[in-house]
């Protein structure tokens, strides 16, 4: 029990040192990133080992590393060829964790150099720059090992349920995310693993993909531009990304959204979504975003802006993460709320043919729009060539048109009205027409 409590105290947070992007990619960072202390040269190595490890003379590929100020990790190969890891509390010289593998570890590797050529690397020491236990009381863990020889080889070690597994040698580790999704998966360099070390899938980085976030951003933008997204995963394979895009030239802000699949390298929605943010532009303003609700398919993002004088404003955006549609709050159907110009973006419906069979149709509505000139309901419909003026009033969700040829004889219903969208449905006994419009 004493060792368990000490281990929980010393290693409650992830320890990281010695490889490049750990502090950027860990989802739970230590408050400081300690550097390895103590040497692994000659007498210092032997003296330190002799203080803590029994029969240290029989250990080969010895190495130690100090982190968390009071924790020392010892690694090496036993006389029987098995990797060993011992963790000690330095202040009390108390061993808090001990592990010996049940599979022998190779110390000679042939590394492909390209063009069919290989180089033999003999390992002279094995370092443990990182170890993370699954839970506070668990003996299962994930570790990063550095096999040092004429070049450094990196291998991830998974220990789960008493079974161990190592990855193949990695020339570099650009990404190391322990909790990739739901405390069941991790992501190391270009591969998603289970906590047991099973490969779930690998990704193929592009020339300028230096880590998994840049890879994801390239997928989100369909390969165009260098915009960087921040991702929230919805499964081991998929994530929703957001980012705030500042248009300094036009003086505006946009929220950009996309859903990607890491495994298939696809933009799930097929495109990025852009939402104009309702903030006045200021060059020195600071913007930030956060997710305030994601318990269903409708996620709510909160966008904050702080101006140079300290003024703060915020806006909320609702997104259907299944299809990428932006969910706006509907507003009351009144002539005042209808006032303005609405560009028709889609028109479709059905009608009976000569055989009295329903036929679906959709029309090209490029350049068509309707407008309401005032709160009295006076306005018109323009088909791109001619304007058909009307007078109108509203009754509940019905739009009553008068003195016009447009939609003559049809019952018109407003099926959706927000600050930016207007949907109409016009029906009679023989047909139905649907109009989807955006406020100009």
PDB file of N, CA and C in Angstrom, residues 29 46 57 131 147 151 168 196 238 282 370 409 420:
ATOM      1  N   UNK A  29      -0.997  18.254 -19.717  1.00  0.00           N
ATOM      2  CA  UNK A  29       0.406  18.566 -19.615  1.00  0.00           C
ATOM      3  C   UNK A  29       0.828  18.625 -18.150  1.00  0.00           C
ATOM      4  N   UNK A  46      27.367   4.358 -13.040  1.00  0.00           N
ATOM      5  CA  UNK A  46      27.635   3.216 -12.160  1.00  0.00           C
ATOM      6  C   UNK A  46      27.364   3.570 -10.699  1.00  0.00           C
ATOM      7  N   UNK A  57      25.683  -4.805 -11.604  1.00  0.00           N
ATOM      8  CA  UNK A  57      26.732  -5.167 -12.550  1.00  0.00           C
ATOM      9  C   UNK A  57      26.218  -6.075 -13.657  1.00  0.00           C
ATOM     10  N   UNK A 131       6.675   7.913 -19.086  1.00  0.00           N
ATOM     11  CA  UNK A 131       5.836   6.785 -18.675  1.00  0.00           C
ATOM     12  C   UNK A 131       4.534   7.343 -18.112  1.00  0.00           C
ATOM     13  N   UNK A 147      16.188   3.885 -27.588  1.00  0.00           N
ATOM     14  CA  UNK A 147      17.255   2.907 -27.723  1.00  0.00           C
ATOM     15  C   UNK A 147      18.450   3.639 -28.350  1.00  0.00           C
ATOM     16  N   UNK A 151      22.642   5.794 -33.607  1.00  0.00           N
ATOM     17  CA  UNK A 151      21.520   6.718 -33.738  1.00  0.00           C
ATOM     18  C   UNK A 151      20.473   6.313 -32.730  1.00  0.00           C
ATOM     19  N   UNK A 168       7.261  -1.010 -33.642  1.00  0.00           N
ATOM     20  CA  UNK A 168       8.507  -1.051 -34.397  1.00  0.00           C
ATOM     21  C   UNK A 168       9.287   0.231 -34.125  1.00  0.00           C
ATOM     22  N   UNK A 196      -3.736  -1.418 -25.352  1.00  0.00           N
ATOM     23  CA  UNK A 196      -3.010  -2.688 -25.332  1.00  0.00           C
ATOM     24  C   UNK A 196      -1.937  -2.739 -26.410  1.00  0.00           C
ATOM     25  N   UNK A 238     -12.776  10.058 -36.094  1.00  0.00           N
ATOM     26  CA  UNK A 238     -13.311  11.326 -36.591  1.00  0.00           C
ATOM     27  C   UNK A 238     -13.201  12.443 -35.555  1.00  0.00           C
ATOM     28  N   UNK A 282     -11.471  44.933 -34.874  1.00  0.00           N
ATOM     29  CA  UNK A 282     -10.420  45.752 -34.274  1.00  0.00           C
ATOM     30  C   UNK A 282      -9.122  44.966 -34.384  1.00  0.00           C
ATOM     31  N   UNK A 370     -36.442  37.857 -53.339  1.00  0.00           N
ATOM     32  CA  UNK A 370     -37.647  38.596 -52.956  1.00  0.00           C
ATOM     33  C   UNK A 370     -37.230  39.682 -51.976  1.00  0.00           C
ATOM     34  N   UNK A 409     -52.873  32.028 -56.191  1.00  0.00           N
ATOM     35  CA  UNK A 409     -53.755  30.918 -55.859  1.00  0.00           C
ATOM     36  C   UNK A 409     -53.178  29.892 -54.919  1.00  0.00           C
ATOM     37  N   UNK A 420     -31.048  35.103 -40.601  1.00  0.00           N
ATOM     38  CA  UNK A 420     -30.356  34.997 -41.888  1.00  0.00           C
ATOM     39  C   UNK A 420     -31.051  34.096 -42.900  1.00  0.00           C
TER      40      UNK A 420
END
